[in-house]
Short mmCIF file of C-alpha atoms in Angstrom, two decimals:
data_model
loop_
_atom_site.label_atom_id
_atom_site.label_comp_id
_atom_site.label_asym_id
_atom_site.label_seq_id
_atom_site.Cartn_x
_atom_site.Cartn_y
_atom_site.Cartn_z
CA MET Z 1 -69.65 28.89 -5.66
CA THR Z 2 -72.34 27.33 -7.00
CA ILE Z 3 -74.37 24.70 -5.06
CA ALA Z 4 -76.21 22.18 -7.40
CA THR Z 5 -78.97 21.11 -5.25
CA VAL Z 6 -81.10 17.83 -6.54
CA THR Z 7 -84.27 17.39 -4.52
CA LEU Z 8 -85.74 13.74 -4.34
CA ASP Z 9 -88.24 11.85 -2.75
CA LEU Z 10 -86.89 9.24 -0.55
CA ASN Z 11 -86.89 5.20 -2.46
CA ARG Z 12 -84.19 3.12 -3.27
CA GLN Z 13 -82.97 5.03 -6.36
CA SER Z 14 -82.45 8.06 -3.90
CA MET Z 15 -81.02 5.90 -1.57
CA ALA Z 16 -78.48 4.91 -3.85
CA ALA Z 17 -77.59 8.50 -5.16
CA VAL Z 18 -77.10 9.51 -1.60
CA GLN Z 19 -75.02 6.38 -1.18
CA ALA Z 20 -73.08 7.13 -3.82
CA MET Z 21 -71.57 10.42 -2.56
CA ARG Z 22 -67.95 10.68 -1.89
CA ASP Z 23 -65.94 14.16 -1.46
CA ASP Z 24 -62.15 14.18 -0.50
CA ILE Z 25 -62.74 16.36 2.49
CA GLY Z 26 -66.08 15.17 3.62
CA VAL Z 27 -69.47 15.01 3.36
CA VAL Z 28 -71.92 16.81 5.95
CA SER Z 29 -75.29 14.92 6.49
CA ALA Z 30 -78.19 16.42 8.45
CA TYR Z 31 -81.98 14.52 9.35
CA ILE Z 32 -84.57 16.77 10.29
CA ASP Z 33 -87.70 15.63 11.86
CA LEU Z 34 -90.48 17.72 10.41
CA SER Z 35 -93.29 15.23 11.58
CA VAL Z 36 -95.10 17.71 13.82
CA PRO Z 37 -97.38 20.02 11.76
CA PRO Z 38 -97.64 23.96 11.27
CA GLY Z 39 -99.70 25.38 13.78
CA ALA Z 40 -99.36 22.60 16.53
CA ALA Z 41 -97.34 22.80 19.39
CA GLY Z 42 -93.80 22.12 19.03
CA ALA Z 43 -94.00 22.70 15.51
CA ASP Z 44 -90.92 24.61 15.55
CA GLN Z 45 -88.76 22.56 17.46
CA TRP Z 46 -86.80 21.13 14.75
CA ARG Z 47 -85.80 24.57 14.31
CA ILE Z 48 -84.23 25.18 17.93
CA GLU Z 49 -83.09 21.39 17.24
CA LEU Z 50 -81.32 22.30 14.02
CA ARG Z 51 -79.79 25.34 15.29
CA ASN Z 52 -78.30 23.63 18.58
CA ARG Z 53 -76.57 20.76 16.48
CA VAL Z 54 -75.29 23.08 13.88
CA LYS Z 55 -73.94 25.20 16.59
CA ASP Z 56 -72.17 21.96 18.40
CA LEU Z 57 -70.55 20.74 15.11
CA ARG Z 58 -69.12 24.30 14.30
CA GLU Z 59 -67.47 24.48 17.84
CA ARG Z 60 -66.18 20.62 17.33
CA VAL Z 61 -64.83 21.75 13.94
CA ARG Z 62 -62.93 24.97 15.20
CA ALA Z 63 -61.61 23.42 18.12
CA TYR Z 64 -60.00 20.07 16.35
CA GLY Z 65 -60.08 21.26 12.65
CA SER Z 66 -57.78 22.97 10.60
CA ARG Z 67 -58.65 26.64 9.23
CA ASP Z 68 -59.38 25.42 5.71
CA TYR Z 69 -61.60 22.47 7.00
CA ALA Z 70 -63.51 24.76 9.24
CA ALA Z 71 -63.94 26.95 5.92
CA ALA Z 72 -65.42 24.21 4.05
CA VAL Z 73 -67.68 23.19 7.10
CA ASP Z 74 -68.65 26.52 7.40
CA GLY Z 75 -70.32 26.81 3.86
CA ALA Z 76 -72.28 23.48 4.70
CA LEU Z 77 -73.54 24.45 7.87
CA ALA Z 78 -74.87 28.38 6.75
CA HIS Z 79 -77.05 26.67 4.55
CA LEU Z 80 -78.64 24.64 7.22
CA GLU Z 81 -78.64 27.60 8.88
CA SER Z 82 -80.89 28.98 6.47
CA VAL Z 83 -83.11 25.79 6.34
CA ALA Z 84 -83.92 26.50 9.86
CA LYS Z 85 -84.54 30.01 9.37
CA SER Z 86 -86.62 29.43 6.37
CA SER Z 87 -90.09 27.44 5.40
CA VAL Z 88 -89.02 24.15 3.92
CA ASP Z 89 -88.46 23.54 0.42
CA PRO Z 90 -91.93 23.32 -1.50
CA ALA Z 91 -90.99 20.14 -3.57
CA LEU Z 92 -90.76 18.38 0.11
CA GLU Z 93 -94.19 19.45 1.05
CA GLY Z 94 -96.04 16.72 2.95
CA SER Z 95 -92.38 15.64 3.67
CA ARG Z 96 -92.32 14.27 7.88
CA GLY Z 97 -88.21 13.96 7.59
CA LEU Z 98 -85.81 15.92 5.41
CA GLY Z 99 -82.15 14.51 4.95
CA VAL Z 100 -79.51 17.16 3.34
CA PHE Z 101 -76.33 15.74 2.16
CA TYR Z 102 -73.83 18.58 1.41
CA GLY Z 103 -70.26 17.57 -0.26
CA LEU Z 104 -67.64 19.95 1.56
CA GLY Z 105 -65.10 19.93 -1.66
CA SER Z 106 -67.97 19.81 -4.48
CA SER Z 107 -70.73 21.72 -5.65
CA GLU Z 108 -73.09 18.77 -4.91
CA ARG Z 109 -75.68 18.70 -2.49
CA ILE Z 110 -79.19 16.19 -2.18
CA GLU Z 111 -81.93 17.10 -0.44
CA VAL Z 112 -84.11 13.97 0.56
CA GLY Z 113 -87.86 14.09 1.27
CA SER Z 114 -89.55 11.15 3.72
CA ARG Z 115 -93.00 10.60 4.36
CA ALA Z 116 -91.57 8.63 7.26
CA ARG Z 117 -89.82 10.30 10.30
CA VAL Z 118 -86.09 10.77 10.81
CA SER Z 119 -84.13 11.39 13.91
CA ASN Z 120 -82.68 14.34 13.99
CA ALA Z 121 -78.65 14.23 13.61
CA VAL Z 122 -76.20 16.55 11.73
CA VAL Z 123 -72.60 14.78 11.20
CA ILE Z 124 -69.60 15.00 8.84
CA ARG Z 125 -68.29 11.54 7.40
CA ASP Z 126 -66.22 10.61 4.84
CA ARG Z 127 -69.20 9.89 3.20
CA ALA Z 128 -73.04 9.97 3.76
CA TYR Z 129 -74.60 9.08 6.93
CA LEU Z 130 -76.68 6.57 6.05
CA PRO Z 131 -78.45 4.79 8.95
CA PRO Z 132 -81.43 7.02 9.56
CA LEU Z 133 -82.30 6.60 5.77
CA LEU Z 134 -82.25 2.87 5.46
CA VAL Z 135 -84.82 3.11 8.79
CA ALA Z 136 -87.14 5.11 6.67
CA VAL Z 137 -87.23 3.33 3.47
CA GLY Z 138 -87.65 -0.03 5.43
CA GLU Z 139 -90.76 1.74 6.86
CA LEU Z 140 -91.90 3.36 3.55
CA ALA Z 141 -91.57 0.05 1.63
CA PRO Z 142 -94.40 -0.75 -0.83
CA PHE Z 143 -97.52 -2.95 -0.12
CA GLY Z 144 -101.07 -3.24 -1.13
CA LEU Z 145 -104.50 -3.58 -0.27
CA VAL Z 146 -107.46 -5.01 -1.95
CA GLY Z 147 -110.92 -4.35 -0.52
CA LEU Z 148 -113.76 -7.07 -2.24
CA HIS Z 149 -117.36 -6.32 -1.10
CA ARG Z 150 -120.43 -7.71 -2.81
CA ASN Z 151 -119.94 -6.61 -6.73
CA GLU Z 152 -117.03 -4.33 -6.33
CA ALA Z 153 -113.45 -4.75 -5.37
CA ARG Z 154 -110.61 -2.11 -4.66
CA VAL Z 155 -107.00 -1.98 -5.11
CA ILE Z 156 -104.78 0.56 -3.34
CA GLY Z 157 -101.00 0.61 -3.49
CA SER Z 158 -98.76 2.31 -1.18
CA SER Z 159 -95.35 3.67 -1.80
CA SER Z 160 -92.78 5.89 -1.00
CA THR Z 161 -94.27 9.03 -2.47
CA GLY Z 162 -97.70 8.16 -1.32
CA GLY Z 163 -100.95 5.78 -1.76
CA GLU Z 164 -103.77 5.67 -4.47
CA GLU Z 165 -106.37 3.86 -5.73
CA LEU Z 166 -104.90 1.65 -8.43
CA THR Z 167 -108.40 0.01 -9.85
CA SER Z 168 -111.62 -0.70 -9.03
CA PHE Z 169 -114.20 -2.36 -10.70
CA ARG Z 170 -117.31 -4.80 -10.81
CA LEU Z 171 -116.90 -8.73 -9.93
CA ASN Z 172 -119.94 -10.02 -11.35
CA PRO Z 173 -122.22 -8.36 -14.42
CA ASP Z 174 -125.07 -5.89 -13.86
CA THR Z 175 -127.95 -7.60 -13.77
CA SER Z 176 -130.72 -5.03 -12.72
CA ASP Z 177 -132.13 -5.11 -16.17
CA TRP Z 178 -132.38 -9.00 -16.57
CA ARG Z 179 -135.60 -10.10 -17.56
CA GLN Z 180 -137.27 -11.79 -14.14
CA MET Z 181 -138.27 -15.42 -14.82
CA SER Z 182 -142.03 -16.42 -14.01
CA TRP Z 183 -143.16 -19.69 -13.78
CA PRO Z 184 -146.76 -21.39 -13.10
CA THR Z 185 -148.23 -20.25 -9.77
CA ALA Z 186 -149.63 -23.50 -9.25
CA SER Z 187 -149.88 -24.02 -5.64
CA GLY Z 188 -148.69 -26.85 -3.19
CA LYS Z 189 -145.03 -27.92 -1.89
CA GLY Z 190 -143.65 -28.53 -5.32
CA SER Z 191 -144.28 -25.17 -6.65
CA ALA Z 192 -142.35 -23.72 -3.77
CA GLN Z 193 -139.43 -25.79 -4.17
CA GLN Z 194 -139.12 -25.28 -7.83
CA SER Z 195 -139.35 -21.41 -6.84
CA GLY Z 196 -136.17 -21.99 -4.17
CA SER Z 197 -134.09 -24.12 -6.48
CA LEU Z 198 -134.53 -21.95 -9.64
CA ARG Z 199 -133.36 -19.23 -7.23
CA ASP Z 200 -130.26 -21.13 -5.30
CA ASN Z 201 -129.48 -22.24 -9.26
CA PHE Z 202 -129.34 -18.53 -10.15
CA GLU Z 203 -127.36 -17.40 -7.07
CA GLU Z 204 -124.39 -20.46 -7.64
CA ARG Z 205 -124.10 -19.73 -11.44
CA LEU Z 206 -123.57 -15.76 -10.45
CA PHE Z 207 -121.49 -16.82 -7.99
CA ALA Z 208 -119.70 -18.71 -10.36
CA THR Z 209 -119.08 -15.88 -12.40
CA VAL Z 210 -117.66 -13.90 -9.12
CA ARG Z 211 -115.11 -16.59 -8.64
CA LYS Z 212 -113.74 -16.61 -11.94
CA SER Z 213 -113.59 -12.52 -11.80
CA LEU Z 214 -111.26 -13.00 -8.44
CA GLY Z 215 -109.33 -15.73 -10.14
CA ARG Z 216 -108.47 -12.93 -12.66
CA LEU Z 217 -107.91 -10.48 -10.12
CA ALA Z 218 -105.64 -12.61 -8.22
CA LYS Z 219 -103.44 -12.99 -11.26
CA GLN Z 220 -103.46 -9.33 -11.89
CA MET Z 221 -102.48 -8.54 -8.18
CA GLY Z 222 -99.53 -11.28 -8.30
CA GLU Z 223 -98.04 -9.31 -11.50
CA LEU Z 224 -98.78 -5.94 -9.84
CA ALA Z 225 -97.37 -7.33 -6.56
CA LEU Z 226 -93.77 -8.10 -8.73
CA ASP Z 227 -93.80 -4.64 -10.60
CA ALA Z 228 -94.36 -2.50 -7.31
CA GLY Z 229 -92.39 -4.52 -5.08
CA TRP Z 230 -95.48 -5.52 -2.63
CA ASP Z 231 -93.95 -7.67 0.12
CA VAL Z 232 -97.52 -7.48 2.06
CA LEU Z 233 -100.90 -7.94 0.44
CA VAL Z 234 -103.95 -7.11 3.01
CA VAL Z 235 -107.19 -8.34 1.74
CA PHE Z 236 -110.42 -7.59 3.48
CA GLY Z 237 -114.19 -7.16 3.18
CA ASP Z 238 -116.83 -9.81 2.49
CA PRO Z 239 -114.95 -12.86 4.37
CA ARG Z 240 -116.65 -15.28 1.27
CA LEU Z 241 -115.13 -13.43 -1.35
CA VAL Z 242 -111.65 -12.90 0.63
CA GLY Z 243 -111.40 -16.59 1.14
CA GLU Z 244 -111.65 -17.19 -2.87
CA PHE Z 245 -109.00 -14.62 -3.38
CA GLU Z 246 -106.86 -15.95 -1.00
CA ALA Z 247 -107.25 -19.45 -2.79
CA ALA Z 248 -106.16 -18.08 -5.93
CA PHE Z 249 -103.76 -15.79 -5.01
CA ALA Z 250 -100.20 -17.57 -6.01
CA PRO Z 251 -97.44 -14.61 -6.96
CA ARG Z 252 -94.72 -15.72 -8.87
CA GLY Z 253 -91.10 -14.31 -8.79
CA VAL Z 254 -91.86 -12.40 -5.70
CA GLU Z 255 -92.25 -13.22 -1.68
CA THR Z 256 -95.70 -11.48 -1.00
CA SER Z 257 -97.31 -12.28 2.27
CA ILE Z 258 -101.12 -12.26 2.08
CA VAL Z 259 -103.12 -11.13 4.87
CA ALA Z 260 -107.15 -11.76 5.17
CA SER Z 261 -108.03 -8.90 7.46
CA ASP Z 262 -111.29 -8.31 9.52
CA LEU Z 263 -111.44 -4.74 8.14
CA VAL Z 264 -114.80 -3.54 8.05
CA TRP Z 265 -115.85 -2.81 4.32
CA GLU Z 266 -117.23 0.77 4.06
CA ASP Z 267 -118.73 2.73 0.86
CA ASP Z 268 -117.17 5.79 1.73
CA LEU Z 269 -114.27 4.51 3.06
CA THR Z 270 -111.33 7.11 1.47
CA VAL Z 271 -107.78 6.08 0.11
CA GLU Z 272 -106.55 7.56 3.00
CA ARG Z 273 -108.64 6.14 5.64
CA ILE Z 274 -108.04 2.63 3.93
CA LEU Z 275 -104.29 3.38 4.19
CA ARG Z 276 -104.37 4.56 7.93
CA LEU Z 277 -106.20 0.98 8.88
CA GLY Z 278 -104.20 -1.37 7.16
CA LYS Z 279 -100.57 0.07 7.84
CA PRO Z 280 -100.63 -1.74 11.61
CA ILE Z 281 -101.27 -4.66 9.81
CA VAL Z 282 -98.62 -4.87 7.62
CA ASP Z 283 -96.57 -3.49 10.51
CA GLU Z 284 -97.23 -6.49 12.64
CA VAL Z 285 -96.35 -8.45 9.54
CA ARG Z 286 -93.04 -7.41 8.61
CA LYS Z 287 -92.27 -7.18 12.27
CA GLN Z 288 -93.01 -11.00 12.78
CA ARG Z 289 -91.24 -11.56 9.58
CA GLU Z 290 -87.86 -9.84 10.74
CA SER Z 291 -88.08 -11.57 14.08
CA ASP Z 292 -88.08 -14.95 12.17
CA LEU Z 293 -85.65 -13.77 9.91
CA ALA Z 294 -83.43 -12.84 12.94
CA ASP Z 295 -84.22 -16.07 14.84
CA GLU Z 296 -83.37 -18.30 11.91
CA MET Z 297 -79.69 -16.52 10.70
CA ALA Z 298 -78.78 -16.76 14.61
CA GLY Z 299 -79.83 -20.96 14.59
CA VAL Z 300 -78.01 -20.96 11.62
CA ALA Z 301 -74.69 -18.90 12.84
CA SER Z 302 -74.61 -21.31 15.76
CA ALA Z 303 -74.96 -24.33 14.11
CA GLY Z 304 -71.97 -23.44 12.12
CA GLY Z 305 -73.89 -22.74 8.93
CA ARG Z 306 -73.83 -19.78 6.58
CA ALA Z 307 -74.67 -17.06 8.69
CA VAL Z 308 -72.86 -15.24 11.42
CA ILE Z 309 -74.19 -12.95 14.43
CA GLY Z 310 -72.44 -10.23 16.28
CA ILE Z 311 -70.59 -7.08 14.95
CA GLU Z 312 -66.99 -8.75 15.14
CA ALA Z 313 -68.02 -11.75 13.04
CA THR Z 314 -69.56 -9.74 10.53
CA VAL Z 315 -66.75 -7.18 10.29
CA LYS Z 316 -64.48 -10.57 9.35
CA ALA Z 317 -66.92 -11.87 7.25
CA LEU Z 318 -67.16 -8.31 5.13
CA GLY Z 319 -63.51 -8.71 4.70
CA SER Z 320 -63.63 -11.72 3.51
CA ASN Z 321 -66.45 -10.56 0.73
CA ARG Z 322 -68.64 -13.34 1.97
CA VAL Z 323 -71.78 -11.43 3.63
CA GLN Z 324 -74.85 -11.45 1.05
CA THR Z 325 -77.59 -10.22 3.59
CA LEU Z 326 -76.72 -7.41 6.51
CA LEU Z 327 -79.66 -7.29 9.17
CA PHE Z 328 -79.17 -4.81 11.91
CA ASP Z 329 -81.55 -3.46 14.84
CA SER Z 330 -81.77 0.21 14.24
CA SER Z 331 -83.00 0.62 17.97
CA GLN Z 332 -79.73 -0.32 18.92
CA ILE Z 333 -77.65 2.39 16.75
CA GLU Z 334 -76.25 5.04 19.38
CA GLU Z 335 -76.82 8.86 18.87
CA PRO Z 336 -73.64 9.47 16.16
CA GLU Z 337 -70.98 11.41 17.01
CA PRO Z 338 -70.85 14.88 14.96
CA LEU Z 339 -67.09 14.30 14.19
CA ALA Z 340 -65.84 10.80 12.98
CA GLY Z 341 -62.85 9.98 14.97
CA GLY Z 342 -61.45 6.80 17.09
CA ASP Z 343 -62.11 3.33 16.14
CA ARG Z 344 -65.65 3.00 14.81
CA SER Z 345 -64.74 -0.48 13.23
CA LYS Z 346 -66.84 -2.19 16.44
CA SER Z 347 -70.08 0.06 15.82
CA VAL Z 348 -73.46 -0.81 13.85
CA GLU Z 349 -72.52 2.50 11.93
CA GLN Z 350 -69.54 1.63 10.48
CA VAL Z 351 -70.94 -1.86 9.77
CA VAL Z 352 -73.44 -0.81 8.11
CA GLN Z 353 -71.20 1.51 6.28
CA MET Z 354 -68.99 -1.25 4.86
CA ALA Z 355 -71.66 -3.40 4.09
CA PHE Z 356 -72.98 -0.69 1.75
CA GLU Z 357 -69.24 -0.29 0.28
CA SER Z 358 -69.33 -4.00 -0.43
CA ASP Z 359 -72.76 -4.05 -2.46
CA VAL Z 360 -74.51 -5.84 0.46
CA ASP Z 361 -78.35 -5.61 0.88
CA VAL Z 362 -78.82 -4.46 4.40
CA LEU Z 363 -82.18 -4.61 6.24
CA ALA Z 364 -83.55 -2.50 9.15
CA VAL Z 365 -85.15 -4.07 11.68
CA SER Z 366 -86.23 -2.72 15.09
CA ALA Z 367 -86.33 -4.45 18.66
CA VAL Z 368 -85.95 -7.73 17.51
CA PRO Z 369 -85.10 -10.22 20.46
CA ALA Z 370 -82.40 -12.25 18.75
CA LEU Z 371 -80.19 -9.17 17.90
CA GLU Z 372 -80.84 -7.42 21.71
CA SER Z 373 -77.02 -8.17 22.43
CA GLU Z 374 -75.72 -8.61 19.17
CA LYS Z 375 -76.91 -6.18 17.04
CA ILE Z 376 -76.19 -7.14 13.96
CA ALA Z 377 -76.48 -10.82 11.94
CA ALA Z 378 -75.65 -11.57 8.35
CA THR Z 379 -76.50 -14.41 5.45
CA LEU Z 380 -73.09 -15.84 3.61
CA ARG Z 381 -72.67 -16.74 0.10
CA TRP Z 382 -70.29 -19.25 1.25
#
């Protein structure tokens, strides 16, 4: 059988392609952690892990499945074994995680490379197993950084495919060839005051130009945040410039948290270093936002408002097509069973899958106190 393989970078479009996979026999979903760089200690551990999981799944299928079913599964598992023996597809170079989704009764296979780590798993379900992808998509959500220093502004964007410097420009006009004004050299206190006053006036007029440039920049960043889907914008550099930018930033149509950071501007900062310094700040903002959202959901639910908390209440609301947004704690997801079986309606995995089937927005959070015991919460349409 000819296998049609589609190789994709992880983003919400590729997530939708995986989500849409259906197969009458089933879908094999394999997640492979590639985060240890080649040549480092433990770099080949993922190969051992993958082979062991493939072996375990094959034995389970042969023990509980029909001969035809086992033969169909063998084809997918043979491909996974070849992945373990060979180097990773060059198209996935730079990936820290790999997802392979294989339709057992079709010729469809999708491979998704992620710059975020994924937890190792090899499972068979009636459709693709999605929780690890959801966690990775959240980890790679786009954000922006703006560096401001003296005459210069730098704008860095981060997305699921990496980071890049989007633009850089001067904030004020180049005054290097301006003619220096002179005034009479009469001695005395009045002359010194006149000299200082002229310099102060020049600096103030120059900063007024900078302020206008910052206003234009803030407007552009609002538009860019909307287009790129930034939920966080980190601004760092000269405190006075940062303050002016904050005051002018008022994005429309997108909820973007702006963070004034104490990151120190350095002239030789690379894009990679800026992203490494900025990502923990972004993570902290998102973590607090997730915690606040979960607290709000729990409060609304306890007051009998348009929210529910807990698996049983969420399943009931999904059955009534009332759920608008589902929030689940990824740290509460148990190691998935290789083969689907038994009643999984009370598992986080199954509720997340039901939410996707209902075309509900699903957000993964991690170790949020409000969900420590309940694991899942949802806002309701009505």
